């Protein structure tokens, strides 16, 4: 076995310098003699009989133990160029390919596995040069084409796709950053009204206002008020998004009513509340007897308008109660006067004709209030008109009273009246 200190008759490898006829390289030799630090070497094996027929004298640094690998025979070496797909030209010319080529060279036992025309500015397309014994070159080509090239093509496609997706994502983020968005929730049972039959309503809103509408999954209210659905409206214009929301935001509102307010607000045969629901275009308005509350359902602005009209209508309840009380008091005064005069009628003709009779006046006042309500934003003006009408009615009562007294005084108290 070879050692670090070659002995006589030991076979070693000798490094010879290049000459005019031979390249430099390692050759097999046998140690013949050792004198001082010099080794006398004779060549053996395939080297014998070649140009290196004479013995050589070298120093220790020019010797090394024999390699366990079999010596290469130049006549047995194969040189092959492997074509590289166009998609992999950039990769094979980059530093990323060196690891793969080194793996091919090591696993196949090749002398060389490298890229030719590696410079990117070279017009000639690159390929991979494999040098080694025939079986090693065949194995190296299979490893290179069926494993590395195959996976590198897939990886390259992924990177190209990834770059496109990243670029698209950046564009979409920039686009969405300029969009206007409004998010609101509706009760689950109202989602059908938003979508409409076969999506007719929501599609019309999309097209009319050029917005995108997303109906998200239902979520439970943490306060335990039921299940809600989130609606997201997105568009280029803040105004179009706002208008689309107004056409989609259905709400349900419950108004608690006092017992004395129920008949006044609902009206005979639910006439009052039906008129308000019709004029404000509510989906429905219904009274819950058990809970004593009025339930209003419709678009948010419709419910707000209806609530405003109901509140304005309710304000007149106390006015008409006062009118009834005053008319009752005046009526009692006439009755007392009639009893004092011995049964003669003291009720003036205007009173008898029902101009300001208590219940009739109240009904007429209610009709005036109901008629004036339900005009949307003009409800304030309507309230003022109705108030003046009520004041005029009360004034008529006072005038009628004074006029009757004057006539009775002028008649001198004759029973039955004069001609």
PDB file of N, CA, C and O in Angstrom, residues 275-322:
ATOM      1  N   UNK A 275    -102.271  54.494   5.584  1.00  0.00           N
ATOM      2  CA  UNK A 275    -101.947  55.650   4.742  1.00  0.00           C
ATOM      3  C   UNK A 275    -100.479  56.022   4.862  1.00  0.00           C
ATOM      4  O   UNK A 275     -99.806  56.323   3.865  1.00  0.00           O
ATOM      5  N   UNK A 276     -99.957  56.008   6.085  1.00  0.00           N
ATOM      6  CA  UNK A 276     -98.541  56.352   6.286  1.00  0.00           C
ATOM      7  C   UNK A 276     -97.644  55.325   5.606  1.00  0.00           C
ATOM      8  O   UNK A 276     -96.656  55.679   4.946  1.00  0.00           O
ATOM      9  N   UNK A 277     -97.970  54.049   5.735  1.00  0.00           N
ATOM     10  CA  UNK A 277     -97.160  53.002   5.099  1.00  0.00           C
ATOM     11  C   UNK A 277     -97.178  53.146   3.587  1.00  0.00           C
ATOM     12  O   UNK A 277     -96.157  52.943   2.915  1.00  0.00           O
ATOM     13  N   UNK A 278     -98.350  53.506   3.026  1.00  0.00           N
ATOM     14  CA  UNK A 278     -98.450  53.649   1.578  1.00  0.00           C
ATOM     15  C   UNK A 278     -97.663  54.858   1.085  1.00  0.00           C
ATOM     16  O   UNK A 278     -96.950  54.799   0.080  1.00  0.00           O
ATOM     17  N   UNK A 279     -97.768  55.970   1.799  1.00  0.00           N
ATOM     18  CA  UNK A 279     -97.116  57.202   1.357  1.00  0.00           C
ATOM     19  C   UNK A 279     -95.596  57.138   1.502  1.00  0.00           C
ATOM     20  O   UNK A 279     -94.874  57.774   0.739  1.00  0.00           O
ATOM     21  N   UNK A 280     -95.101  56.401   2.475  1.00  0.00           N
ATOM     22  CA  UNK A 280     -93.642  56.267   2.652  1.00  0.00           C
ATOM     23  C   UNK A 280     -93.090  55.023   1.968  1.00  0.00           C
ATOM     24  O   UNK A 280     -91.882  54.760   2.048  1.00  0.00           O
ATOM     25  N   UNK A 281     -93.977  54.219   1.318  1.00  0.00           N
ATOM     26  CA  UNK A 281     -93.572  53.035   0.557  1.00  0.00           C
ATOM     27  C   UNK A 281     -92.895  51.976   1.432  1.00  0.00           C
ATOM     28  O   UNK A 281     -91.915  51.345   1.029  1.00  0.00           O
ATOM     29  N   UNK A 282     -93.406  51.794   2.640  1.00  0.00           N
ATOM     30  CA  UNK A 282     -92.882  50.742   3.514  1.00  0.00           C
ATOM     31  C   UNK A 282     -93.216  49.364   2.950  1.00  0.00           C
ATOM     32  O   UNK A 282     -94.196  49.190   2.222  1.00  0.00           O
ATOM     33  N   UNK A 283     -92.377  48.388   3.294  1.00  0.00           N
ATOM     34  CA  UNK A 283     -92.706  47.004   2.937  1.00  0.00           C
ATOM     35  C   UNK A 283     -93.937  46.550   3.722  1.00  0.00           C
ATOM     36  O   UNK A 283     -94.836  45.906   3.183  1.00  0.00           O
ATOM     37  N   UNK A 284     -93.958  46.895   5.009  1.00  0.00           N
ATOM     38  CA  UNK A 284     -95.143  46.634   5.820  1.00  0.00           C
ATOM     39  C   UNK A 284     -95.054  47.454   7.106  1.00  0.00           C
ATOM     40  O   UNK A 284     -93.985  47.916   7.514  1.00  0.00           O
ATOM     41  N   UNK A 285     -96.231  47.632   7.747  1.00  0.00           N
ATOM     42  CA  UNK A 285     -96.341  48.251   9.070  1.00  0.00           C
ATOM     43  C   UNK A 285     -97.410  47.478   9.817  1.00  0.00           C
ATOM     44  O   UNK A 285     -98.564  47.430   9.385  1.00  0.00           O
ATOM     45  N   UNK A 286     -97.067  46.843  10.924  1.00  0.00           N
ATOM     46  CA  UNK A 286     -98.036  46.021  11.645  1.00  0.00           C
ATOM     47  C   UNK A 286     -97.893  46.247  13.145  1.00  0.00           C
ATOM     48  O   UNK A 286     -96.802  46.573  13.632  1.00  0.00           O
ATOM     49  N   UNK A 287     -99.011  46.052  13.844  1.00  0.00           N
ATOM     50  CA  UNK A 287     -99.052  46.280  15.286  1.00  0.00           C
ATOM     51  C   UNK A 287     -99.077  44.950  16.018  1.00  0.00           C
ATOM     52  O   UNK A 287     -99.859  44.052  15.675  1.00  0.00           O
ATOM     53  N   UNK A 288     -98.203  44.832  17.021  1.00  0.00           N
ATOM     54  CA  UNK A 288     -98.123  43.619  17.841  1.00  0.00           C
ATOM     55  C   UNK A 288     -98.922  43.870  19.112  1.00  0.00           C
ATOM     56  O   UNK A 288     -98.502  44.651  19.985  1.00  0.00           O
ATOM     57  N   UNK A 289    -100.108  43.228  19.220  1.00  0.00           N
ATOM     58  CA  UNK A 289    -100.966  43.457  20.383  1.00  0.00           C
ATOM     59  C   UNK A 289    -100.298  43.037  21.687  1.00  0.00           C
ATOM     60  O   UNK A 289    -100.404  43.729  22.707  1.00  0.00           O
ATOM     61  N   UNK A 290     -99.616  41.897  21.653  1.00  0.00           N
ATOM     62  CA  UNK A 290     -99.015  41.388  22.889  1.00  0.00           C
ATOM     63  C   UNK A 290     -97.887  42.285  23.386  1.00  0.00           C
ATOM     64  O   UNK A 290     -97.798  42.574  24.569  1.00  0.00           O
ATOM     65  N   UNK A 291     -97.022  42.714  22.467  1.00  0.00           N
ATOM     66  CA  UNK A 291     -95.886  43.547  22.870  1.00  0.00           C
ATOM     67  C   UNK A 291     -96.246  45.025  22.962  1.00  0.00           C
ATOM     68  O   UNK A 291     -95.494  45.814  23.539  1.00  0.00           O
ATOM     69  N   UNK A 292     -97.385  45.401  22.396  1.00  0.00           N
ATOM     70  CA  UNK A 292     -97.790  46.798  22.421  1.00  0.00           C
ATOM     71  C   UNK A 292     -96.851  47.696  21.643  1.00  0.00           C
ATOM     72  O   UNK A 292     -96.578  48.828  22.049  1.00  0.00           O
ATOM     73  N   UNK A 293     -96.342  47.198  20.501  1.00  0.00           N
ATOM     74  CA  UNK A 293     -95.413  47.990  19.700  1.00  0.00           C
ATOM     75  C   UNK A 293     -95.796  47.923  18.233  1.00  0.00           C
ATOM     76  O   UNK A 293     -96.475  46.987  17.792  1.00  0.00           O
ATOM     77  N   UNK A 294     -95.366  48.930  17.515  1.00  0.00           N
ATOM     78  CA  UNK A 294     -95.624  49.034  16.081  1.00  0.00           C
ATOM     79  C   UNK A 294     -94.344  48.670  15.344  1.00  0.00           C
ATOM     80  O   UNK A 294     -93.279  49.238  15.615  1.00  0.00           O
ATOM     81  N   UNK A 295     -94.411  47.719  14.425  1.00  0.00           N
ATOM     82  CA  UNK A 295     -93.241  47.265  13.682  1.00  0.00           C
ATOM     83  C   UNK A 295     -93.273  47.823  12.268  1.00  0.00           C
ATOM     84  O   UNK A 295     -94.235  47.631  11.535  1.00  0.00           O
ATOM     85  N   UNK A 296     -92.187  48.538  11.897  1.00  0.00           N
ATOM     86  CA  UNK A 296     -92.067  49.140  10.574  1.00  0.00           C
ATOM     87  C   UNK A 296     -90.929  48.452   9.828  1.00  0.00           C
ATOM     88  O   UNK A 296     -89.839  48.288  10.378  1.00  0.00           O
ATOM     89  N   UNK A 297     -91.157  48.086   8.574  1.00  0.00           N
ATOM     90  CA  UNK A 297     -90.129  47.422   7.779  1.00  0.00           C
ATOM     91  C   UNK A 297     -90.072  48.050   6.396  1.00  0.00           C
ATOM     92  O   UNK A 297     -91.093  48.266   5.748  1.00  0.00           O
ATOM     93  N   UNK A 298     -88.832  48.355   5.957  1.00  0.00           N
ATOM     94  CA  UNK A 298     -88.617  48.930   4.638  1.00  0.00           C
ATOM     95  C   UNK A 298     -87.185  49.387   4.511  1.00  0.00           C
ATOM     96  O   UNK A 298     -86.335  49.080   5.359  1.00  0.00           O
ATOM     97  N   UNK A 299     -86.873  50.110   3.442  1.00  0.00           N
ATOM     98  CA  UNK A 299     -85.555  50.695   3.318  1.00  0.00           C
ATOM     99  C   UNK A 299     -85.339  51.687   4.441  1.00  0.00           C
ATOM    100  O   UNK A 299     -86.291  52.265   4.986  1.00  0.00           O
ATOM    101  N   UNK A 300     -84.096  51.924   4.778  1.00  0.00           N
ATOM    102  CA  UNK A 300     -83.790  52.731   5.954  1.00  0.00           C
ATOM    103  C   UNK A 300     -84.429  54.108   5.874  1.00  0.00           C
ATOM    104  O   UNK A 300     -85.032  54.584   6.845  1.00  0.00           O
ATOM    105  N   UNK A 301     -84.331  54.777   4.726  1.00  0.00           N
ATOM    106  CA  UNK A 301     -84.904  56.119   4.632  1.00  0.00           C
ATOM    107  C   UNK A 301     -86.422  56.075   4.651  1.00  0.00           C
ATOM    108  O   UNK A 301     -87.069  57.011   5.123  1.00  0.00           O
ATOM    109  N   UNK A 302     -87.029  54.986   4.174  1.00  0.00           N
ATOM    110  CA  UNK A 302     -88.480  54.853   4.225  1.00  0.00           C
ATOM    111  C   UNK A 302     -88.960  54.713   5.667  1.00  0.00           C
ATOM    112  O   UNK A 302     -89.948  55.334   6.071  1.00  0.00           O
ATOM    113  N   UNK A 303     -88.254  53.895   6.447  1.00  0.00           N
ATOM    114  CA  UNK A 303     -88.617  53.704   7.853  1.00  0.00           C
ATOM    115  C   UNK A 303     -88.424  55.001   8.631  1.00  0.00           C
ATOM    116  O   UNK A 303     -89.238  55.355   9.493  1.00  0.00           O
ATOM    117  N   UNK A 304     -87.346  55.725   8.328  1.00  0.00           N
ATOM    118  CA  UNK A 304     -87.120  57.002   9.009  1.00  0.00           C
ATOM    119  C   UNK A 304     -88.232  57.994   8.699  1.00  0.00           C
ATOM    120  O   UNK A 304     -88.714  58.706   9.597  1.00  0.00           O
ATOM    121  N   UNK A 305     -88.678  58.069   7.437  1.00  0.00           N
ATOM    122  CA  UNK A 305     -89.773  58.964   7.073  1.00  0.00           C
ATOM    123  C   UNK A 305     -91.067  58.565   7.767  1.00  0.00           C
ATOM    124  O   UNK A 305     -91.818  59.418   8.255  1.00  0.00           O
ATOM    125  N   UNK A 306     -91.347  57.269   7.805  1.00  0.00           N
ATOM    126  CA  UNK A 306     -92.572  56.798   8.464  1.00  0.00           C
ATOM    127  C   UNK A 306     -92.548  57.120   9.955  1.00  0.00           C
ATOM    128  O   UNK A 306     -93.565  57.553  10.520  1.00  0.00           O
ATOM    129  N   UNK A 307     -91.414  56.903  10.592  1.00  0.00           N
ATOM    130  CA  UNK A 307     -91.321  57.220  12.021  1.00  0.00           C
ATOM    131  C   UNK A 307     -91.544  58.714  12.263  1.00  0.00           C
ATOM    132  O   UNK A 307     -92.215  59.123  13.222  1.00  0.00           O
ATOM    133  N   UNK A 308     -91.003  59.561  11.378  1.00  0.00           N
ATOM    134  CA  UNK A 308     -91.178  60.996  11.521  1.00  0.00           C
ATOM    135  C   UNK A 308     -92.651  61.379  11.411  1.00  0.00           C
ATOM    136  O   UNK A 308     -93.165  62.181  12.198  1.00  0.00           O
ATOM    137  N   UNK A 309     -93.370  60.777  10.460  1.00  0.00           N
ATOM    138  CA  UNK A 309     -94.790  61.074  10.300  1.00  0.00           C
ATOM    139  C   UNK A 309     -95.601  60.593  11.491  1.00  0.00           C
ATOM    140  O   UNK A 309     -96.515  61.282  11.945  1.00  0.00           O
ATOM    141  N   UNK A 310     -95.273  59.415  11.995  1.00  0.00           N
ATOM    142  CA  UNK A 310     -95.998  58.880  13.158  1.00  0.00           C
ATOM    143  C   UNK A 310     -95.765  59.767  14.374  1.00  0.00           C
ATOM    144  O   UNK A 310     -96.699  60.066  15.138  1.00  0.00           O
ATOM    145  N   UNK A 311     -94.531  60.183  14.584  1.00  0.00           N
ATOM    146  CA  UNK A 311     -94.234  61.057  15.731  1.00  0.00           C
ATOM    147  C   UNK A 311     -94.953  62.389  15.598  1.00  0.00           C
ATOM    148  O   UNK A 311     -95.484  62.927  16.577  1.00  0.00           O
ATOM    149  N   UNK A 312     -94.976  62.945  14.351  1.00  0.00           N
ATOM    150  CA  UNK A 312     -95.688  64.207  14.147  1.00  0.00           C
ATOM    151  C   UNK A 312     -97.182  64.023  14.385  1.00  0.00           C
ATOM    152  O   UNK A 312     -97.849  64.874  14.994  1.00  0.00           O
ATOM    153  N   UNK A 313     -97.734  62.913  13.915  1.00  0.00           N
ATOM    154  CA  UNK A 313     -99.153  62.627  14.120  1.00  0.00           C
ATOM    155  C   UNK A 313     -99.462  62.467  15.605  1.00  0.00           C
ATOM    156  O   UNK A 313    -100.512  62.927  16.088  1.00  0.00           O
ATOM    157  N   UNK A 314     -98.559  61.843  16.345  1.00  0.00           N
ATOM    158  CA  UNK A 314     -98.770  61.629  17.770  1.00  0.00           C
ATOM    159  C   UNK A 314     -98.807  62.943  18.542  1.00  0.00           C
ATOM    160  O   UNK A 314     -99.516  63.057  19.559  1.00  0.00           O
ATOM    161  N   UNK A 315     -98.045  63.930  18.072  1.00  0.00           N
ATOM    162  CA  UNK A 315     -98.010  65.216  18.763  1.00  0.00           C
ATOM    163  C   UNK A 315     -99.404  65.855  18.809  1.00  0.00           C
ATOM    164  O   UNK A 315     -99.703  66.643  19.709  1.00  0.00           O
ATOM    165  N   UNK A 316    -100.275  65.552  17.860  1.00  0.00           N
ATOM    166  CA  UNK A 316    -101.606  66.175  17.819  1.00  0.00           C
ATOM    167  C   UNK A 316    -102.602  65.503  18.755  1.00  0.00           C
ATOM    168  O   UNK A 316    -103.705  66.012  18.939  1.00  0.00           O
ATOM    169  N   UNK A 317    -102.232  64.366  19.332  1.00  0.00           N
ATOM    170  CA  UNK A 317    -103.158  63.676  20.221  1.00  0.00           C
ATOM    171  C   UNK A 317    -103.541  64.557  21.401  1.00  0.00           C
ATOM    172  O   UNK A 317    -104.722  64.702  21.739  1.00  0.00           O
ATOM    173  N   UNK A 318    -102.577  65.194  22.028  1.00  0.00           N
ATOM    174  CA  UNK A 318    -102.869  66.057  23.180  1.00  0.00           C
ATOM    175  C   UNK A 318    -103.653  67.293  22.769  1.00  0.00           C
ATOM    176  O   UNK A 318    -104.494  67.788  23.521  1.00  0.00           O
ATOM    177  N   UNK A 319    -103.403  67.810  21.553  1.00  0.00           N
ATOM    178  CA  UNK A 319    -104.135  68.982  21.066  1.00  0.00           C
ATOM    179  C   UNK A 319    -105.620  68.677  20.955  1.00  0.00           C
ATOM    180  O   UNK A 319    -106.478  69.445  21.421  1.00  0.00           O
ATOM    181  N   UNK A 320    -105.934  67.530  20.353  1.00  0.00           N
ATOM    182  CA  UNK A 320    -107.337  67.185  20.177  1.00  0.00           C
ATOM    183  C   UNK A 320    -107.996  66.764  21.481  1.00  0.00           C
ATOM    184  O   UNK A 320    -109.208  66.935  21.655  1.00  0.00           O
ATOM    185  N   UNK A 321    -107.227  66.250  22.407  1.00  0.00           N
ATOM    186  CA  UNK A 321    -107.790  65.982  23.738  1.00  0.00           C
ATOM    187  C   UNK A 321    -108.206  67.287  24.403  1.00  0.00           C
ATOM    188  O   UNK A 321    -109.285  67.388  25.002  1.00  0.00           O
ATOM    189  N   UNK A 322    -107.347  68.288  24.289  1.00  0.00           N
ATOM    190  CA  UNK A 322    -107.672  69.599  24.863  1.00  0.00           C
ATOM    191  C   UNK A 322    -108.895  70.198  24.180  1.00  0.00           C
ATOM    192  O   UNK A 322    -109.780  70.778  24.835  1.00  0.00           O
TER     193      UNK A 322
END
